[in-house]
mmCIF file of C-alpha atoms and ligand atoms in Angstrom:
data_model
loop_
_atom_site.group_PDB
_atom_site.id
_atom_site.type_symbol
_atom_site.label_atom_id
_atom_site.label_comp_id
_atom_site.label_asym_id
_atom_site.label_seq_id
_atom_site.Cartn_x
_atom_site.Cartn_y
_atom_site.Cartn_z
ATOM 1 C CA MET Q 1 -60.200 51.456 61.357
ATOM 2 C CA ASP Q 2 -58.121 51.465 64.318
ATOM 3 C CA TRP Q 3 -57.329 54.733 63.793
ATOM 4 C CA ILE Q 4 -61.111 55.663 65.027
ATOM 5 C CA LYS Q 5 -60.978 53.998 67.326
ATOM 6 C CA SER Q 6 -58.306 55.637 69.094
ATOM 7 C CA ARG Q 7 -59.799 58.918 68.160
ATOM 8 C CA LEU Q 8 -63.092 58.332 69.803
ATOM 9 C CA GLU Q 9 -60.438 57.465 72.723
ATOM 10 C CA GLN Q 10 -58.903 60.062 72.459
ATOM 11 C CA LEU Q 11 -61.813 62.553 72.451
ATOM 12 C CA LYS Q 12 -62.700 61.218 75.794
ATOM 13 C CA LEU Q 13 -59.497 61.739 77.733
ATOM 14 C CA ASP Q 14 -59.521 65.081 76.922
ATOM 15 C CA SER Q 15 -62.911 65.771 77.642
ATOM 16 C CA LEU Q 16 -64.030 66.254 74.193
ATOM 17 C CA TRP Q 17 -66.586 63.341 73.942
ATOM 18 C CA ARG Q 18 -70.342 64.726 72.560
ATOM 19 C CA GLU Q 19 -73.563 62.754 72.354
ATOM 20 C CA ALA Q 20 -76.794 64.174 70.885
ATOM 21 C CA LYS Q 21 -78.991 63.403 73.845
ATOM 22 C CA VAL Q 22 -83.144 63.502 73.808
ATOM 23 C CA PHE Q 23 -83.826 66.970 75.606
ATOM 24 C CA ALA Q 24 -86.080 65.592 78.473
ATOM 25 C CA GLY Q 25 -87.106 69.772 78.513
ATOM 26 C CA GLU Q 26 -90.878 68.764 77.593
ATOM 27 C CA GLY Q 27 -92.944 68.175 80.385
ATOM 28 C CA PHE Q 28 -90.271 68.230 83.266
ATOM 29 C CA PRO Q 29 -89.330 70.967 85.655
ATOM 30 C CA THR Q 30 -86.568 72.068 83.954
ATOM 31 C CA ILE Q 31 -85.688 76.042 82.654
ATOM 32 C CA ASN Q 32 -83.922 75.068 79.394
ATOM 33 C CA LEU Q 33 -80.758 77.854 79.121
ATOM 34 C CA CYS Q 34 -79.709 76.429 75.769
ATOM 35 C CA SER Q 35 -82.052 77.163 73.485
ATOM 36 C CA ASN Q 36 -81.926 79.637 70.395
ATOM 37 C CA ASP Q 37 -85.683 80.301 70.651
ATOM 38 C CA TYR Q 38 -85.636 83.854 71.927
ATOM 39 C CA LEU Q 39 -88.821 84.802 71.116
ATOM 40 C CA GLY Q 40 -90.961 81.940 71.743
ATOM 41 C CA LEU Q 41 -91.657 81.407 68.621
ATOM 42 C CA ALA Q 42 -91.084 78.069 67.866
ATOM 43 C CA LYS Q 43 -94.190 77.500 70.337
ATOM 44 C CA HIS Q 44 -96.091 80.757 69.146
ATOM 45 C CA PRO Q 45 -99.615 80.065 68.186
ATOM 46 C CA GLU Q 46 -99.727 81.367 65.236
ATOM 47 C CA VAL Q 47 -96.155 80.046 63.933
ATOM 48 C CA ILE Q 48 -97.261 76.612 64.623
ATOM 49 C CA GLU Q 49 -100.667 77.202 62.712
ATOM 50 C CA ALA Q 50 -99.092 79.109 60.042
ATOM 51 C CA ALA Q 51 -96.443 76.114 59.302
ATOM 52 C CA GLY Q 52 -99.535 74.211 59.231
ATOM 53 C CA ILE Q 53 -101.351 76.036 56.840
ATOM 54 C CA ALA Q 54 -98.322 75.398 54.347
ATOM 55 C CA LEU Q 55 -97.914 71.913 54.995
ATOM 56 C CA VAL Q 56 -101.046 70.857 54.249
ATOM 57 C CA SER Q 57 -101.485 73.374 51.613
ATOM 58 C CA TYR Q 58 -98.358 72.288 49.803
ATOM 59 C CA GLY Q 59 -97.336 68.507 51.632
ATOM 60 C CA ALA Q 60 -94.294 68.053 53.960
ATOM 61 C CA SER Q 61 -91.805 68.582 51.151
ATOM 62 C CA ALA Q 62 -91.130 71.447 48.702
ATOM 63 C CA SER Q 63 -89.896 68.131 46.763
ATOM 64 C CA SER Q 64 -86.853 69.194 44.664
ATOM 65 C CA SER Q 65 -84.390 72.096 44.080
ATOM 66 C CA ARG Q 66 -85.597 75.142 43.677
ATOM 67 C CA LEU Q 67 -84.618 75.400 40.473
ATOM 68 C CA VAL Q 68 -86.562 72.327 39.738
ATOM 69 C CA SER Q 69 -90.212 72.562 40.369
ATOM 70 C CA GLY Q 70 -89.250 73.362 44.124
ATOM 71 C CA THR Q 71 -89.731 77.326 44.342
ATOM 72 C CA LEU Q 72 -93.275 77.692 45.886
ATOM 73 C CA SER Q 73 -95.684 81.018 46.199
ATOM 74 C CA VAL Q 74 -94.720 80.929 49.930
ATOM 75 C CA HIS Q 75 -91.086 80.933 49.349
ATOM 76 C CA GLN Q 76 -91.699 83.941 47.239
ATOM 77 C CA LYS Q 77 -93.720 85.441 49.540
ATOM 78 C CA LEU Q 78 -90.781 84.956 52.372
ATOM 79 C CA GLU Q 79 -88.469 86.643 50.752
ATOM 80 C CA THR Q 80 -90.595 89.052 49.464
ATOM 81 C CA ALA Q 81 -91.506 89.572 53.366
ATOM 82 C CA LEU Q 82 -87.711 89.106 54.171
ATOM 83 C CA ALA Q 83 -86.728 91.920 51.679
ATOM 84 C CA LYS Q 84 -88.528 94.938 52.847
ATOM 85 C CA PHE Q 85 -88.235 93.457 56.728
ATOM 86 C CA LYS Q 86 -84.252 94.186 56.361
ATOM 87 C CA LYS Q 87 -84.385 96.875 53.735
ATOM 88 C CA SER Q 88 -82.661 94.931 51.389
ATOM 89 C CA PRO Q 89 -82.934 94.657 47.243
ATOM 90 C CA ARG Q 90 -83.153 90.651 47.841
ATOM 91 C CA ALA Q 91 -83.871 88.047 50.120
ATOM 92 C CA LEU Q 92 -82.959 84.292 49.065
ATOM 93 C CA SER Q 93 -83.680 81.876 51.005
ATOM 94 C CA PHE Q 94 -81.712 78.181 51.572
ATOM 95 C CA GLY Q 95 -82.838 75.186 53.461
ATOM 96 C CA THR Q 96 -80.367 76.220 56.476
ATOM 97 C CA GLY Q 97 -78.089 79.372 58.021
ATOM 98 C CA TYR Q 98 -74.864 77.355 56.714
ATOM 99 C CA LEU Q 99 -76.757 76.672 54.078
ATOM 100 C CA ALA Q 100 -76.397 80.313 52.873
ATOM 101 C CA ASN Q 101 -73.653 81.352 53.939
ATOM 102 C CA LEU Q 102 -71.925 78.335 52.051
ATOM 103 C CA GLY Q 103 -74.340 79.743 49.267
ATOM 104 C CA LEU Q 104 -73.263 83.118 49.684
ATOM 105 C CA ILE Q 105 -69.323 82.867 50.266
ATOM 106 C CA THR Q 106 -68.725 80.285 47.269
ATOM 107 C CA SER Q 107 -70.518 82.169 45.139
ATOM 108 C CA VAL Q 108 -68.857 86.069 45.433
ATOM 109 C CA VAL Q 109 -65.974 84.798 46.347
ATOM 110 C CA ARG Q 110 -63.315 84.147 43.433
ATOM 111 C CA ARG Q 111 -60.290 81.788 44.136
ATOM 112 C CA SER Q 112 -57.778 85.543 43.463
ATOM 113 C CA ASP Q 113 -59.613 87.593 46.020
ATOM 114 C CA LEU Q 114 -57.993 87.869 49.322
ATOM 115 C CA LEU Q 115 -60.193 87.430 52.653
ATOM 116 C CA PHE Q 116 -60.635 88.637 56.340
ATOM 117 C CA CYS Q 117 -62.110 87.286 59.458
ATOM 118 C CA ASP Q 118 -62.477 87.433 62.631
ATOM 119 C CA ARG Q 119 -60.891 84.511 64.355
ATOM 120 C CA LEU Q 120 -64.416 83.077 65.885
ATOM 121 C CA ILE Q 121 -66.462 83.252 62.849
ATOM 122 C CA HIS Q 122 -69.234 80.352 62.978
ATOM 123 C CA ALA Q 123 -68.376 77.284 61.469
ATOM 124 C CA SER Q 124 -70.457 78.440 58.271
ATOM 125 C CA LEU Q 125 -68.312 80.776 56.982
ATOM 126 C CA VAL Q 126 -64.753 78.837 57.887
ATOM 127 C CA ASP Q 127 -66.505 76.065 55.395
ATOM 128 C CA GLY Q 128 -67.505 78.411 53.199
ATOM 129 C CA ILE Q 129 -64.130 80.035 53.123
ATOM 130 C CA ALA Q 130 -62.456 76.917 52.820
ATOM 131 C CA LEU Q 131 -64.363 75.825 50.093
ATOM 132 C CA SER Q 132 -64.112 79.199 47.374
ATOM 133 C CA ARG Q 133 -60.175 78.702 47.882
ATOM 134 C CA ALA Q 134 -59.490 82.444 48.627
ATOM 135 C CA LYS Q 135 -56.848 82.849 50.749
ATOM 136 C CA CYS Q 136 -57.884 84.534 54.260
ATOM 137 C CA HIS Q 137 -56.102 86.185 57.101
ATOM 138 C CA ARG Q 138 -57.875 86.614 60.431
ATOM 139 C CA TYR Q 139 -57.567 88.863 62.892
ATOM 140 C CA ARG Q 140 -57.831 88.847 66.297
ATOM 141 C CA HIS Q 141 -61.429 88.810 67.469
ATOM 142 C CA ASN Q 142 -63.048 92.622 67.154
ATOM 143 C CA SER Q 143 -59.946 94.147 66.457
ATOM 144 C CA LEU Q 144 -60.230 97.099 64.432
ATOM 145 C CA GLU Q 145 -56.464 97.924 64.653
ATOM 146 C CA HIS Q 146 -55.683 94.514 63.434
ATOM 147 C CA LEU Q 147 -57.436 94.524 60.628
ATOM 148 C CA SER Q 148 -56.212 97.862 59.223
ATOM 149 C CA ASP Q 149 -52.843 96.687 59.887
ATOM 150 C CA LEU Q 150 -53.656 93.671 57.808
ATOM 151 C CA LEU Q 151 -55.393 95.462 55.162
ATOM 152 C CA ALA Q 152 -52.927 98.295 54.768
ATOM 153 C CA LYS Q 153 -50.277 95.448 54.636
ATOM 154 C CA TYR Q 154 -52.223 93.603 51.678
ATOM 155 C CA SER Q 155 -52.599 96.821 49.861
ATOM 156 C CA ALA Q 156 -49.194 97.130 48.762
ATOM 157 C CA SER Q 157 -49.611 93.569 46.792
ATOM 158 C CA ARG Q 158 -53.101 93.873 45.593
ATOM 159 C CA ARG Q 159 -54.193 93.108 41.688
ATOM 160 C CA SER Q 160 -56.378 95.467 39.607
ATOM 161 C CA GLU Q 161 -58.712 92.476 39.479
ATOM 162 C CA GLN Q 162 -58.703 90.779 43.197
ATOM 163 C CA ASN Q 163 -61.556 91.956 45.337
ATOM 164 C CA PHE Q 164 -60.926 92.049 49.230
ATOM 165 C CA PHE Q 165 -63.843 90.645 51.707
ATOM 166 C CA ILE Q 166 -64.229 91.149 55.109
ATOM 167 C CA VAL Q 167 -66.247 88.103 57.103
ATOM 168 C CA THR Q 168 -67.667 88.893 60.189
ATOM 169 C CA GLU Q 169 -70.797 87.655 62.531
ATOM 170 C CA SER Q 170 -73.098 91.371 63.578
ATOM 171 C CA VAL Q 171 -73.506 89.139 67.393
ATOM 172 C CA PHE Q 172 -71.015 86.593 68.085
ATOM 173 C CA SER Q 173 -72.733 83.149 68.523
ATOM 174 C CA MET Q 174 -70.412 82.026 71.639
ATOM 175 C CA ASP Q 175 -69.273 85.189 73.017
ATOM 176 C CA GLY Q 176 -72.509 87.094 72.890
ATOM 177 C CA ASP Q 177 -71.220 90.255 71.866
ATOM 178 C CA LEU Q 178 -71.017 92.782 68.545
ATOM 179 C CA ALA Q 179 -68.789 93.035 65.979
ATOM 180 C CA PRO Q 180 -67.894 96.659 66.298
ATOM 181 C CA LEU Q 181 -69.604 97.427 62.443
ATOM 182 C CA THR Q 182 -69.314 101.432 61.884
ATOM 183 C CA GLY Q 183 -65.852 100.417 62.023
ATOM 184 C CA LEU Q 184 -65.186 97.268 59.819
ATOM 185 C CA ALA Q 185 -67.761 99.225 57.770
ATOM 186 C CA GLU Q 186 -65.045 102.443 57.955
ATOM 187 C CA LEU Q 187 -62.310 100.063 56.874
ATOM 188 C CA ALA Q 188 -64.409 98.376 53.972
ATOM 189 C CA LYS Q 189 -65.311 101.846 52.267
ATOM 190 C CA LYS Q 190 -61.031 102.816 52.442
ATOM 191 C CA TYR Q 191 -59.848 99.912 51.688
ATOM 192 C CA ASN Q 192 -62.703 99.096 48.730
ATOM 193 C CA ALA Q 193 -63.435 95.708 50.777
ATOM 194 C CA ILE Q 194 -67.056 94.067 50.508
ATOM 195 C CA LEU Q 195 -67.809 93.343 53.950
ATOM 196 C CA ILE Q 196 -70.202 90.366 54.844
ATOM 197 C CA VAL Q 197 -71.926 89.976 58.380
ATOM 198 C CA ASP Q 198 -73.830 87.205 59.248
ATOM 199 C CA GLU Q 199 -76.571 88.527 61.621
ATOM 200 C CA ALA Q 200 -78.063 84.680 62.680
ATOM 201 C CA HIS Q 201 -78.189 86.062 66.349
ATOM 202 C CA ALA Q 202 -79.027 89.709 65.432
ATOM 203 C CA LEU Q 203 -81.912 89.304 63.836
ATOM 204 C CA GLY Q 204 -85.380 89.413 65.481
ATOM 205 C CA VAL Q 205 -83.201 91.273 68.374
ATOM 206 C CA PHE Q 206 -81.421 94.664 67.664
ATOM 207 C CA GLY Q 207 -82.327 97.121 65.867
ATOM 208 C CA ASP Q 208 -86.040 99.321 64.657
ATOM 209 C CA CYS Q 209 -88.366 95.594 64.916
ATOM 210 C CA GLY Q 210 -85.737 93.360 65.337
ATOM 211 C CA ARG Q 211 -83.769 94.393 61.678
ATOM 212 C CA GLY Q 212 -80.769 93.111 63.251
ATOM 213 C CA LEU Q 213 -77.490 95.097 64.427
ATOM 214 C CA VAL Q 214 -76.384 97.023 60.532
ATOM 215 C CA ASN Q 215 -79.791 98.410 60.869
ATOM 216 C CA GLU Q 216 -79.700 99.463 64.494
ATOM 217 C CA LEU Q 217 -76.366 101.121 63.541
ATOM 218 C CA LYS Q 218 -77.747 102.634 60.155
ATOM 219 C CA ILE Q 219 -75.369 101.397 58.237
ATOM 220 C CA ASP Q 220 -77.657 99.531 56.081
ATOM 221 C CA ASP Q 221 -76.974 100.715 52.747
ATOM 222 C CA GLU Q 222 -72.895 100.368 53.806
ATOM 223 C CA ILE Q 223 -73.777 96.515 53.853
ATOM 224 C CA ILE Q 224 -74.264 95.309 50.641
ATOM 225 C CA LEU Q 225 -74.178 91.175 51.934
ATOM 226 C CA SER Q 226 -75.730 90.016 54.637
ATOM 227 C CA SER Q 227 -77.147 86.567 55.644
ATOM 228 C CA ALA Q 228 -79.619 85.524 58.766
ATOM 229 C CA THR Q 229 -81.098 81.924 59.875
ATOM 230 C CA PHE Q 230 -84.738 81.171 60.814
ATOM 231 C CA SER Q 231 -83.565 78.985 63.483
ATOM 232 C CA LYS Q 232 -82.781 81.457 66.023
ATOM 233 C CA ALA Q 233 -85.219 84.122 67.056
ATOM 234 C CA MET Q 234 -88.131 83.416 64.516
ATOM 235 C CA GLY Q 235 -88.702 79.790 65.597
ATOM 236 C CA SER Q 236 -88.529 78.299 62.466
ATOM 237 C CA TYR Q 237 -85.751 76.573 60.423
ATOM 238 C CA GLY Q 238 -83.580 77.834 57.553
ATOM 239 C CA GLY Q 239 -81.493 80.324 55.639
ATOM 240 C CA VAL Q 240 -80.650 83.505 53.806
ATOM 241 C CA VAL Q 241 -79.092 85.720 52.060
ATOM 242 C CA PHE Q 242 -79.891 89.885 52.119
ATOM 243 C CA CYS Q 243 -78.105 91.175 48.847
ATOM 244 C CA GLU Q 244 -78.873 92.918 45.431
ATOM 245 C CA GLU Q 245 -80.208 91.854 42.085
ATOM 246 C CA ASP Q 246 -77.366 90.906 40.394
ATOM 247 C CA ILE Q 247 -75.599 88.868 43.707
ATOM 248 C CA CYS Q 248 -79.237 87.645 43.877
ATOM 249 C CA GLN Q 249 -79.241 85.821 40.135
ATOM 250 C CA LEU Q 250 -75.604 85.034 40.311
ATOM 251 C CA LEU Q 251 -76.367 82.765 43.525
ATOM 252 C CA VAL Q 252 -79.765 81.082 42.194
ATOM 253 C CA ASN Q 253 -77.233 80.051 38.851
ATOM 254 C CA ILE Q 254 -74.005 79.046 40.655
ATOM 255 C CA ALA Q 255 -75.007 79.032 44.706
ATOM 256 C CA ARG Q 256 -74.383 75.130 44.587
ATOM 257 C CA PRO Q 257 -75.996 74.414 48.295
ATOM 258 C CA LEU Q 258 -79.067 75.825 46.200
ATOM 259 C CA ILE Q 259 -78.817 74.831 43.067
ATOM 260 C CA TYR Q 260 -78.112 70.696 44.160
ATOM 261 C CA ASN Q 261 -79.989 70.721 47.435
ATOM 262 C CA THR Q 262 -83.797 70.753 48.079
ATOM 263 C CA ALA Q 263 -85.813 73.996 48.287
ATOM 264 C CA LEU Q 264 -86.534 75.006 51.954
ATOM 265 C CA PRO Q 265 -89.917 72.846 52.896
ATOM 266 C CA PRO Q 266 -92.532 74.616 53.127
ATOM 267 C CA ALA Q 267 -94.133 74.256 56.669
ATOM 268 C CA GLN Q 268 -90.919 75.858 57.725
ATOM 269 C CA ALA Q 269 -91.319 78.686 54.619
ATOM 270 C CA GLY Q 270 -95.008 79.146 56.707
ATOM 271 C CA ALA Q 271 -93.403 79.352 60.309
ATOM 272 C CA ALA Q 272 -90.268 82.530 58.720
ATOM 273 C CA LEU Q 273 -93.712 84.474 57.345
ATOM 274 C CA ALA Q 274 -95.571 84.242 60.238
ATOM 275 C CA ALA Q 275 -92.224 85.273 62.656
ATOM 276 C CA ILE Q 276 -91.253 87.712 60.677
ATOM 277 C CA ASP Q 277 -94.808 88.810 61.109
ATOM 278 C CA ILE Q 278 -94.926 88.674 64.820
ATOM 279 C CA ILE Q 279 -91.473 90.223 64.942
ATOM 280 C CA GLU Q 280 -92.575 93.151 63.211
ATOM 281 C CA SER Q 281 -96.055 93.849 64.271
ATOM 282 C CA SER Q 282 -95.025 92.956 67.922
ATOM 283 C CA LYS Q 283 -91.926 96.253 68.118
ATOM 284 C CA ASN Q 284 -90.243 95.635 70.651
ATOM 285 C CA LEU Q 285 -89.583 91.904 72.059
ATOM 286 C CA GLY Q 286 -85.732 92.573 70.944
ATOM 287 C CA GLU Q 287 -85.314 95.065 73.557
ATOM 288 C CA GLU Q 288 -87.430 93.432 76.351
ATOM 289 C CA LEU Q 289 -86.013 90.128 75.414
ATOM 290 C CA LEU Q 290 -82.067 92.303 76.124
ATOM 291 C CA LYS Q 291 -83.723 93.817 79.093
ATOM 292 C CA ARG Q 292 -84.337 90.458 81.132
ATOM 293 C CA ALA Q 293 -80.449 88.867 79.046
ATOM 294 C CA ARG Q 294 -79.065 92.097 80.824
ATOM 295 C CA PHE Q 295 -80.697 91.609 84.434
ATOM 296 C CA PHE Q 296 -79.244 87.889 84.250
ATOM 297 C CA ALA Q 297 -75.704 88.722 82.915
ATOM 298 C CA LYS Q 298 -75.246 91.456 86.770
ATOM 299 C CA LEU Q 299 -76.483 89.000 88.652
ATOM 300 C CA LEU Q 300 -73.342 86.484 87.999
ATOM 301 C CA SER Q 301 -70.904 89.155 87.181
ATOM 302 C CA ASN Q 302 -71.834 91.032 90.593
ATOM 303 C CA ALA Q 303 -70.904 87.455 92.120
ATOM 304 C CA GLY Q 304 -67.548 87.685 90.398
ATOM 305 C CA LEU Q 305 -68.797 85.246 87.464
ATOM 306 C CA ASN Q 306 -66.540 85.879 84.256
ATOM 307 C CA THR Q 307 -69.573 86.794 81.587
ATOM 308 C CA MET Q 308 -66.649 88.291 79.118
ATOM 309 C CA ASN Q 309 -68.193 91.311 77.147
ATOM 310 C CA CYS Q 310 -71.518 89.930 76.508
ATOM 311 C CA GLU Q 311 -73.341 92.477 75.265
ATOM 312 C CA SER Q 312 -77.186 90.358 73.898
ATOM 313 C CA GLN Q 313 -78.657 87.759 74.997
ATOM 314 C CA ILE Q 314 -76.006 84.865 74.926
ATOM 315 C CA VAL Q 315 -74.964 85.279 78.258
ATOM 316 C CA PRO Q 316 -71.228 83.469 78.363
ATOM 317 C CA VAL Q 317 -69.939 81.999 81.477
ATOM 318 C CA LEU Q 318 -65.795 80.910 81.232
ATOM 319 C CA VAL Q 319 -64.735 78.049 82.753
ATOM 320 C CA GLY Q 320 -61.275 76.994 81.461
ATOM 321 C CA ASP Q 321 -60.842 73.608 81.707
ATOM 322 C CA ASN Q 322 -62.855 70.932 79.458
ATOM 323 C CA GLU Q 323 -63.747 69.019 82.358
ATOM 324 C CA LYS Q 324 -64.708 71.213 85.139
ATOM 325 C CA THR Q 325 -66.887 72.812 82.658
ATOM 326 C CA LEU Q 326 -68.649 69.793 81.926
ATOM 327 C CA ARG Q 327 -68.803 69.419 85.751
ATOM 328 C CA VAL Q 328 -70.594 72.256 86.898
ATOM 329 C CA ALA Q 329 -73.146 71.818 83.528
ATOM 330 C CA SER Q 330 -73.909 68.037 84.756
ATOM 331 C CA LYS Q 331 -74.515 69.673 88.037
ATOM 332 C CA LEU Q 332 -76.565 72.295 87.217
ATOM 333 C CA ARG Q 333 -78.766 69.705 84.951
ATOM 334 C CA GLU Q 334 -79.349 67.451 87.642
ATOM 335 C CA GLU Q 335 -80.968 70.807 89.290
ATOM 336 C CA GLY Q 336 -83.120 71.355 86.816
ATOM 337 C CA ILE Q 337 -81.449 73.687 84.706
ATOM 338 C CA TYR Q 338 -80.360 72.725 81.318
ATOM 339 C CA LEU Q 339 -76.808 73.452 80.131
ATOM 340 C CA VAL Q 340 -74.610 72.094 77.692
ATOM 341 C CA ALA Q 341 -70.353 72.599 78.187
ATOM 342 C CA ILE Q 342 -69.253 74.202 75.180
ATOM 343 C CA ARG Q 343 -65.846 73.353 74.185
ATOM 344 C CA PRO Q 344 -63.055 73.173 71.573
ATOM 345 C CA PRO Q 345 -63.616 72.904 68.671
ATOM 346 C CA THR Q 346 -66.493 74.967 69.238
ATOM 347 C CA VAL Q 347 -64.134 77.589 71.229
ATOM 348 C CA PRO Q 348 -61.053 77.797 71.167
ATOM 349 C CA HIS Q 349 -58.327 75.480 73.573
ATOM 350 C CA GLY Q 350 -57.941 77.016 77.364
ATOM 351 C CA GLN Q 351 -61.968 78.775 77.153
ATOM 352 C CA SER Q 352 -64.751 75.900 77.415
ATOM 353 C CA ARG Q 353 -68.017 77.721 79.064
ATOM 354 C CA LEU Q 354 -71.270 78.018 79.318
ATOM 355 C CA ARG Q 355 -73.556 79.378 76.872
ATOM 356 C CA ILE Q 356 -76.565 80.650 78.648
ATOM 357 C CA SER Q 357 -79.590 81.391 75.942
ATOM 358 C CA VAL Q 358 -82.194 84.086 77.851
ATOM 359 C CA SER Q 359 -85.268 83.987 75.955
ATOM 360 C CA LEU Q 360 -88.943 85.642 76.151
ATOM 361 C CA THR Q 361 -89.244 82.424 77.628
ATOM 362 C CA HIS Q 362 -88.222 82.564 80.642
ATOM 363 C CA SER Q 363 -89.402 84.844 83.664
ATOM 364 C CA TYR Q 364 -87.483 86.643 86.175
ATOM 365 C CA GLN Q 365 -88.143 84.784 88.782
ATOM 366 C CA GLN Q 366 -86.532 81.817 86.259
ATOM 367 C CA LEU Q 367 -83.320 83.616 85.584
ATOM 368 C CA GLU Q 368 -83.125 84.795 88.940
ATOM 369 C CA HIS Q 369 -83.749 81.180 90.366
ATOM 370 C CA ALA Q 370 -80.757 79.833 87.363
ATOM 371 C CA ALA Q 371 -78.293 82.662 88.289
ATOM 372 C CA ILE Q 372 -78.612 81.136 92.528
ATOM 373 C CA LYS Q 373 -77.913 78.083 91.242
ATOM 374 C CA LEU Q 374 -75.467 78.526 89.186
ATOM 375 C CA ILE Q 375 -73.335 80.713 91.141
ATOM 376 C CA LYS Q 376 -73.864 78.243 93.988
ATOM 377 C CA ILE Q 377 -72.408 75.754 92.253
ATOM 378 C CA ALA Q 378 -70.212 77.401 90.714
ATOM 379 C CA THR Q 379 -67.737 78.224 94.047
ATOM 380 C CA THR Q 380 -67.711 74.809 95.183
ATOM 381 C CA GLU Q 381 -66.011 74.050 92.638
ATOM 382 C CA GLY Q 382 -63.717 77.185 92.851
ATOM 383 C CA LEU Q 383 -64.544 79.413 90.081
ATOM 384 C CA ILE Q 384 -64.953 82.242 92.441
HETATM 385 C C1 LIG Z 1 -73.048 82.541 63.481
HETATM 386 C C2 LIG Z 1 -73.802 81.658 63.035
HETATM 387 N N1 LIG Z 1 -74.581 81.366 61.536
HETATM 388 C C3 LIG Z 1 -75.642 80.723 61.449
HETATM 389 C C4 LIG Z 1 -75.738 79.226 61.853
HETATM 390 C C5 LIG Z 1 -76.040 78.279 60.786
HETATM 391 O O1 LIG Z 1 -77.318 78.203 61.106
HETATM 392 P P1 LIG Z 1 -78.193 77.422 61.040
HETATM 393 O O2 LIG Z 1 -78.469 76.907 62.231
HETATM 394 O O3 LIG Z 1 -79.626 77.752 59.647
HETATM 395 O O4 LIG Z 1 -77.666 76.622 59.614
HETATM 396 C C6 LIG Z 1 -75.726 79.154 62.905
HETATM 397 C C7 LIG Z 1 -76.031 78.697 64.201
HETATM 398 O O5 LIG Z 1 -76.198 77.550 63.848
HETATM 399 C C8 LIG Z 1 -74.975 80.725 63.632
HETATM 400 O O6 LIG Z 1 -74.478 80.718 64.969
#
């Protein structure tokens, strides 16, 4: 098929070529600045032990979907613990965070409803919206003003049975900034809309004992639908939807990613369960992480680098040009600092960047070392 060859050629010409390379971090003097293992729990002995116990008890696979014989007691224990942790009536686990978002949106949104989403939401939310086949209006990133205008405009022709949904992330994955959740909740109330919040990068980091940004802002009672993943701060794999009882029943009955997908592997559920326990009992892991991230971001911004509006453990460094971003990342790797260039379509055109995930596995000394190297390379590349 000729079109495939020319598509691949074009990706190379545009500096948009991607490869899934083996990360040589293990045993190498490399500082990995792009892992989402924010709290270092993926290698925590208690998390690994819990995964091992679940693996031995239940086997390597749940071996069928949740509605057949795939629901194991470890799933139930995990969901009970997650609901209690997030102060939500119910928590329902999915194979991944991607599937959780797909399942949630395609189940609660009907084709005749209307969605309003932040321009920068994650691909899993975008794909869920596309699959719902409902019409969606995108508002400018974090702009309450633009959203308010759109809600007012479309309220005029709203049909009585039509639901309005607002969709956002709480911590934006590629920008590291925070959604104005309190303002979004107010707009949702004013226009009788349902707010869906993806807490993928907030769970374990923000809020009381890592309960998320919704919790930190004390709007738990107003957000009835949220999702998260176990693959970031929780150091495991899998996803979850937090919701009320009847929505949980709806998802169990109609969410295709739950019905037609083998249940979360028991080892991953066991690991996630242990991670929640550690996050809750350690109390200040998120606070310490954010302290390190602020320290690192300040070193970069003081040197003149554009770290955008980051307010979390995700620190972007805006470069702009695809080729230059690739070059900076490659030079950093030569210096033992592992980063990859984030390019379109993951971020908008002209906004290629380095996306640094600060983790508790990074010492202050390592962060300072990485910042010095990055500033030096950025200077030679004319970024500052
Ligand atoms: C905001 C957001 N939502 C959902 C996901 C999907 O999570 P998972 O990797 O568990 O599929 C990710 C990350 O990949 C994400 O960044």
